[in-house]
Coordinates of C-alpha atoms in Angstrom, one line a residue:
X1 CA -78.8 217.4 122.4
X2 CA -81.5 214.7 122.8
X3 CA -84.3 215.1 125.0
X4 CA -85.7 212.2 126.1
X5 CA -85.6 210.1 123.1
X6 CA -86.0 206.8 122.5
X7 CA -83.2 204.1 122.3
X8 CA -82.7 201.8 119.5
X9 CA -83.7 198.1 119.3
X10 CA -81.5 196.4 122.1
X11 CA -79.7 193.0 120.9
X12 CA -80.7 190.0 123.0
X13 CA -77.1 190.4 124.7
X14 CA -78.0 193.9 125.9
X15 CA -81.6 193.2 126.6
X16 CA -79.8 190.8 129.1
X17 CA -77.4 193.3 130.7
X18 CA -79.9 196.0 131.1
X19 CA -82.4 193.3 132.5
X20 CA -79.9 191.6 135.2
X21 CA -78.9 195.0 136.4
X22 CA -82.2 196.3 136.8
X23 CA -83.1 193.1 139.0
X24 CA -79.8 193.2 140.8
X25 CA -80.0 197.0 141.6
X26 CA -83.7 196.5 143.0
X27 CA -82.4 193.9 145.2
X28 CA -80.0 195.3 146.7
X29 CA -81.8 198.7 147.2
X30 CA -84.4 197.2 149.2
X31 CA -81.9 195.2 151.1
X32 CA -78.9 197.5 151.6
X33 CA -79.7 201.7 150.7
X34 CA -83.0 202.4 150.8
X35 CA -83.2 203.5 154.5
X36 CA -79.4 204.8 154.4
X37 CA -80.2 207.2 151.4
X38 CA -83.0 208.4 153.3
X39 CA -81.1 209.2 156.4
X40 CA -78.5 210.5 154.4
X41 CA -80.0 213.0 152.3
X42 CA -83.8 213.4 153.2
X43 CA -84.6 216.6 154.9
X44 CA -81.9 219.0 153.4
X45 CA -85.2 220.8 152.1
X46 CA -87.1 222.1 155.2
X47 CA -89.5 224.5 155.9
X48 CA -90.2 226.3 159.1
X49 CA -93.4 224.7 160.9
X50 CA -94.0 226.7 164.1
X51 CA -92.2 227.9 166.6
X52 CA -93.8 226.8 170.2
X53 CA -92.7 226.5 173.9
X54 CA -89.6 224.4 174.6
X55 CA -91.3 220.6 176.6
X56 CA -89.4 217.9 177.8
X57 CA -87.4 215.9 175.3
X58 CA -87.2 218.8 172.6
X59 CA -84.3 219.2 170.8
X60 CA -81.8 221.8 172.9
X61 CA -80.2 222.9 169.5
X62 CA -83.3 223.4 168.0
X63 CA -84.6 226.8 170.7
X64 CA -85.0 230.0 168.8
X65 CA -82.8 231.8 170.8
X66 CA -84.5 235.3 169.7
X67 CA -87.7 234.3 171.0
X68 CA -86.7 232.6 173.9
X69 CA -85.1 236.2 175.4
X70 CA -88.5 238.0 174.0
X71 CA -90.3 236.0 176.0
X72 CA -88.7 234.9 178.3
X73 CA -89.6 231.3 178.3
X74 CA -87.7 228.3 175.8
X75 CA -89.0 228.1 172.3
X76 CA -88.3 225.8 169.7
X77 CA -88.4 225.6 166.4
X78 CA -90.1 222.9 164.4
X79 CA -89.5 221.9 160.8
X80 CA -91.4 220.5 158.3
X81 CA -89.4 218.0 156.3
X82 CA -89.4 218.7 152.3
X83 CA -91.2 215.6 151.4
X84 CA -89.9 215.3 148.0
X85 CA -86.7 215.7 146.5
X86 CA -85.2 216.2 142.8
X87 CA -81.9 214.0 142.4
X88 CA -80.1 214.4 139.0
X89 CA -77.5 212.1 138.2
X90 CA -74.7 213.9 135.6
X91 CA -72.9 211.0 133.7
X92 CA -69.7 210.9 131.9
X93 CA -70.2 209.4 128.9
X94 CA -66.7 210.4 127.5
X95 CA -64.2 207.7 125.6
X96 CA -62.2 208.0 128.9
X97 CA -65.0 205.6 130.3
X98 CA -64.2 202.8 127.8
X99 CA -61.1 201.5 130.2
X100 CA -60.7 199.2 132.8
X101 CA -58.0 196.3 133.5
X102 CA -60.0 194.0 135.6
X103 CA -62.6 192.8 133.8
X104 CA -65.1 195.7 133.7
X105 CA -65.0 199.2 132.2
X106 CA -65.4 202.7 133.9
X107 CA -68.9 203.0 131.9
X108 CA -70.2 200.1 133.2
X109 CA -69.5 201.1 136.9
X110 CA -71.1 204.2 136.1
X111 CA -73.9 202.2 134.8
X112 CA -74.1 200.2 138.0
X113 CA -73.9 203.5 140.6
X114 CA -75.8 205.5 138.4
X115 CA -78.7 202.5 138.7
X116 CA -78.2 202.1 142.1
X117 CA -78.9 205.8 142.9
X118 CA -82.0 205.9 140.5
X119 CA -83.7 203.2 142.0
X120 CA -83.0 204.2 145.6
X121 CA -83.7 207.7 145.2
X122 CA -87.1 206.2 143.1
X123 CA -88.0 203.9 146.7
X124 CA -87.7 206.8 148.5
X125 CA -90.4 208.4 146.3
X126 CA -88.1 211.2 144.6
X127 CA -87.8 212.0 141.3
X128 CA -84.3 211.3 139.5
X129 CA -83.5 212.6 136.2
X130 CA -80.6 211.6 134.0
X131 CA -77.7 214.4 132.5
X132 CA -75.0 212.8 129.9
X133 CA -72.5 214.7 129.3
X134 CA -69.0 214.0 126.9
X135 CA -67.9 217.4 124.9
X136 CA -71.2 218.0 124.4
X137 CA -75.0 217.0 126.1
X138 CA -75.8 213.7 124.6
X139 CA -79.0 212.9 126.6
X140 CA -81.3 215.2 128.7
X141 CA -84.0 212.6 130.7
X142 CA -85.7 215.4 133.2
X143 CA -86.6 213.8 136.4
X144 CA -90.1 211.3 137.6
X145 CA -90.6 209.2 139.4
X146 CA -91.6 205.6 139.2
X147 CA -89.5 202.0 138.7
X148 CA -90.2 202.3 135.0
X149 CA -88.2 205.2 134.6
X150 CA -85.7 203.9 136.4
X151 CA -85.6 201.4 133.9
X152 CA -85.7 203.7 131.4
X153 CA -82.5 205.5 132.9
X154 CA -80.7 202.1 133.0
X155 CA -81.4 201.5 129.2
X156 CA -80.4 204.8 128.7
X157 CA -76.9 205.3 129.9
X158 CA -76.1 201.6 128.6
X159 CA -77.4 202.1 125.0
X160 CA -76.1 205.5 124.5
X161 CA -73.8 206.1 121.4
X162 CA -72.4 209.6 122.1
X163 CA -71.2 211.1 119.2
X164 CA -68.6 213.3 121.3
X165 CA -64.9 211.5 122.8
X166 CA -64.2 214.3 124.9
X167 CA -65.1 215.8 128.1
X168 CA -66.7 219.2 129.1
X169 CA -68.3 219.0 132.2
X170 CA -68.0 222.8 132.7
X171 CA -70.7 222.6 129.8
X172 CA -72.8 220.4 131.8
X173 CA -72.7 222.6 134.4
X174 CA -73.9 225.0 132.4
X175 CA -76.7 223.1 131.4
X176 CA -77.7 221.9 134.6
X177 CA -78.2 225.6 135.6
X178 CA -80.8 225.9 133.5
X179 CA -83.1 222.9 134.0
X180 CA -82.5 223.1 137.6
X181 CA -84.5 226.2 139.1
X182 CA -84.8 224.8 142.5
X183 CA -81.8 223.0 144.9
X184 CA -81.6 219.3 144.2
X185 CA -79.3 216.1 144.7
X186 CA -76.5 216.3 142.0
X187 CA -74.5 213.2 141.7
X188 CA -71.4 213.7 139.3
X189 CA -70.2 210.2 138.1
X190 CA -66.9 211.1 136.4
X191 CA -63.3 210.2 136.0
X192 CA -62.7 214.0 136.3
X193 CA -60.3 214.0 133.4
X194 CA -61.0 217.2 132.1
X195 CA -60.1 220.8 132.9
X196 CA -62.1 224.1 132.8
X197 CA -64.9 223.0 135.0
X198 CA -64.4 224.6 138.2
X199 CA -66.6 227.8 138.0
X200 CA -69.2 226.1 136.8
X201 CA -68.6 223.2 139.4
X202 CA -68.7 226.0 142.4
X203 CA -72.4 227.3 141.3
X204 CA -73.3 224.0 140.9
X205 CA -72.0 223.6 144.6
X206 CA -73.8 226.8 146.5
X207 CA -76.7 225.9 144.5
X208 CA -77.4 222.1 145.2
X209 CA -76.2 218.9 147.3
X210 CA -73.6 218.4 145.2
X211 CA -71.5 214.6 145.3
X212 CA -68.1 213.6 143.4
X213 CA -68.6 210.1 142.0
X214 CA -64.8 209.5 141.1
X215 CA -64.2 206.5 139.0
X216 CA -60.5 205.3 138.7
X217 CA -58.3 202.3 137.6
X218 CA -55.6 201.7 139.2
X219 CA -53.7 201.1 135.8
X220 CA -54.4 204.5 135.3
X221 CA -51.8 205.6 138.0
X222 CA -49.0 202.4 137.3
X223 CA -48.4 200.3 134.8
X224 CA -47.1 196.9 134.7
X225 CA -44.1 196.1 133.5
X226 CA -44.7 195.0 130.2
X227 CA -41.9 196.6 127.9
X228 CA -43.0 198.5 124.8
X229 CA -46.6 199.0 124.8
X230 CA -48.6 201.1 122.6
X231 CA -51.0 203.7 124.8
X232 CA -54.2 205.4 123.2
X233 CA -55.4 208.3 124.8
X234 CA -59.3 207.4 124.4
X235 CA -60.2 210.9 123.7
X236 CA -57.6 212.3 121.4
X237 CA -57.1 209.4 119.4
X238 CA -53.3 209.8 119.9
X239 CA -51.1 206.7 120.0
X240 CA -47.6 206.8 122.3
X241 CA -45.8 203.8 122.7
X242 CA -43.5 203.8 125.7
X243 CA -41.4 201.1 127.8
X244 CA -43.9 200.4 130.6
X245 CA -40.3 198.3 132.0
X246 CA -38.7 201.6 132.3
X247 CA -38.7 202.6 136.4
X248 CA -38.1 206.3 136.1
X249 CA -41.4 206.1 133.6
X250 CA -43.5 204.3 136.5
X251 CA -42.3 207.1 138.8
X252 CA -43.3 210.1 136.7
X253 CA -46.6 208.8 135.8
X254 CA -47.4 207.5 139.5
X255 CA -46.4 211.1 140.4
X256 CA -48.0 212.8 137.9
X257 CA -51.8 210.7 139.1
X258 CA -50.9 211.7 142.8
X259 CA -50.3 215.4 142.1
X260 CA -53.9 215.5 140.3
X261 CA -55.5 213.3 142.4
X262 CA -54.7 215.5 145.1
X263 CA -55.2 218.7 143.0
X264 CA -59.1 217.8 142.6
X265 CA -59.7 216.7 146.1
X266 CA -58.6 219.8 147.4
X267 CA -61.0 221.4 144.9
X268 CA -63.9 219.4 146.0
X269 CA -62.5 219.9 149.6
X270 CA -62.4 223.5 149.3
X271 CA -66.3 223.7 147.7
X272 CA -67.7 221.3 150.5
X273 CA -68.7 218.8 148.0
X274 CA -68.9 215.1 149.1
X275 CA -66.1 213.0 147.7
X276 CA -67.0 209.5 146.6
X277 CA -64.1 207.6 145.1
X278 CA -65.1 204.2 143.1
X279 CA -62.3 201.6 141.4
X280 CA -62.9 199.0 139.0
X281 CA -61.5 196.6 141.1
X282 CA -63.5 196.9 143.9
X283 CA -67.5 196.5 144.7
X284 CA -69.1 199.5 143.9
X285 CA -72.0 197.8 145.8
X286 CA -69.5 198.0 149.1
X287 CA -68.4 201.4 148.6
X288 CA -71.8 202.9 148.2
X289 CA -73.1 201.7 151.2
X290 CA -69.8 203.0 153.2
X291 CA -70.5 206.2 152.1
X292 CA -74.1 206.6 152.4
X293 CA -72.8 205.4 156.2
X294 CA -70.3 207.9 156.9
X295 CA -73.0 210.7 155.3
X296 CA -75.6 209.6 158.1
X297 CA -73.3 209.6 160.9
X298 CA -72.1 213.2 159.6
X299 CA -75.5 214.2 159.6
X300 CA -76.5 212.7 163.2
X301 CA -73.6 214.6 164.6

């Protein structure tokens, strides 16, 4: 486990990367999220102001019905918003995230999101820590605030070397149980290709805010017909090679991604956890900003 070390010496090709996503992901919070995240999540910490007689242009479903019949006259309540929150962003740094068929891999969209959310959650004035997680914690960065360590996140989850292939996010879970002591924003940026997590998934879930950040390929549920092909299973290490021509083969694995694709949206489903699905061959930038749409309207309603 590494607490909040310090990276290596970057190459001048990483320096690059890290730099042109850190400017790109500024951008395009101050453009695009930075009001949307605010609307979206803001204000799921609030404390109980006063409570004072109903006037004109109150909120109906805010009366305190209890005093209202004491009294005899409308009261509301009034909040006071939680001014800060804590948003920890739980990365899958597995092997599994070293795929991807059109032209990027599934750890360099969680690099992009995982940016994205940082810096928004850091122009909103919250704190955002980092949690990386393969068979084992790789990198602990507890949360601040401030657009240096934002950058310091960035560099993080692109120059990390984890020394586990495997996923456990059951043990992250675990771990974020105990650096967390009071409710925050969770974002889990997975593929989800792992098993044994769900108890620890459903404490996360009375516990916090709690949103799925499902990465996919869509060569991960068909494959093109290619004939023999030789497929490594980035965590194991074990080799198969298979005729990807074959069309009873396409129909058992494209039936075997439905069945667990469906399998972990009914658990998220059934947990009340936000469902966030990203592809490597669409913009993450474009998805984001649906679903930090469709959270605000949810809220408003």
């Amino acid at each position: 486990m590494i607490a909040g070390s310090s990276p290596a010496r970057l190459s001048p090709e990483l320096l690059a990367q890290i730099k042109a996503l850190h400017f790109r992901t500024r951008r395009l919070v101050t453009e695009t999220f930075a009001g949307r995240y605010e609307s979206a999540f803001r204000g799921r910490g609030m404390e109980l102001d006063e409570v004072r007689e109903y006037q004109p242009g109150d909120d109906v479903r805010a009366i305190d019905w209890n005093v209202t019949a004491r009294t005899g006259a409308p009261h509301v309540k009034l909040h006071r918003e939680e001014r800060e929150l804590t948003v920890l962003l739980v990365v899958d740094v597995s092997r599994s995230g070293c795929f991807g068929s059109t032209g990027r891999f599934k750890r360099e969209m969680a690099a992009e999101v995982a940016a994205l959310l940082a810096y928004t959650a850091i122009a909103s004035n919250d704190r955002v820590g980092l949690l990386a997680v393969s068979d084992r914690v790789e990198l602990y960065v507890p949360p601040k605030k401030g657009r240096g360590h934002g950058w310091r996140l960035i560099r993080s989850i692109l120059t990390l070397e984890p020394e586990g292939r495997g996923t456990d996010l059951g043990l992250g879970f675990d771990f974020l149980a105990r650096v967390l002591s009071r409710r925050s924003v969770v974002f889990v940026v997975s593929d989800f290709f792992t098993e044994g997590y769900e108890t620890g998934l459903s404490l996360a879930a009375r516990r916090h805010d709690l949103t799925a950040v499902v990465l996919t390929d869509r060569r991960e549920e068909e494959l093109p017909a290619l004939g023999l092909v030789a497929l490594e299973d980035a965590e194991s290490g074990e080799v198969r090679v298979v005729d990807s021509s074959d069309p009873d083969l396409a129909r058992h694995l494209a039936a075997a991604a439905e069945r667990e694709t469906e399998r972990r949206r009914a658990l998220l489903a059934s947990l009340s956890v936000d469902q966030l699905e990203l592809a490597t061959h669409r913009p993450t930038v474009d998805d984001l900003a649906r679903f930090f749409h469709a959270r605000e309207a949810r809220r408003a309603r």
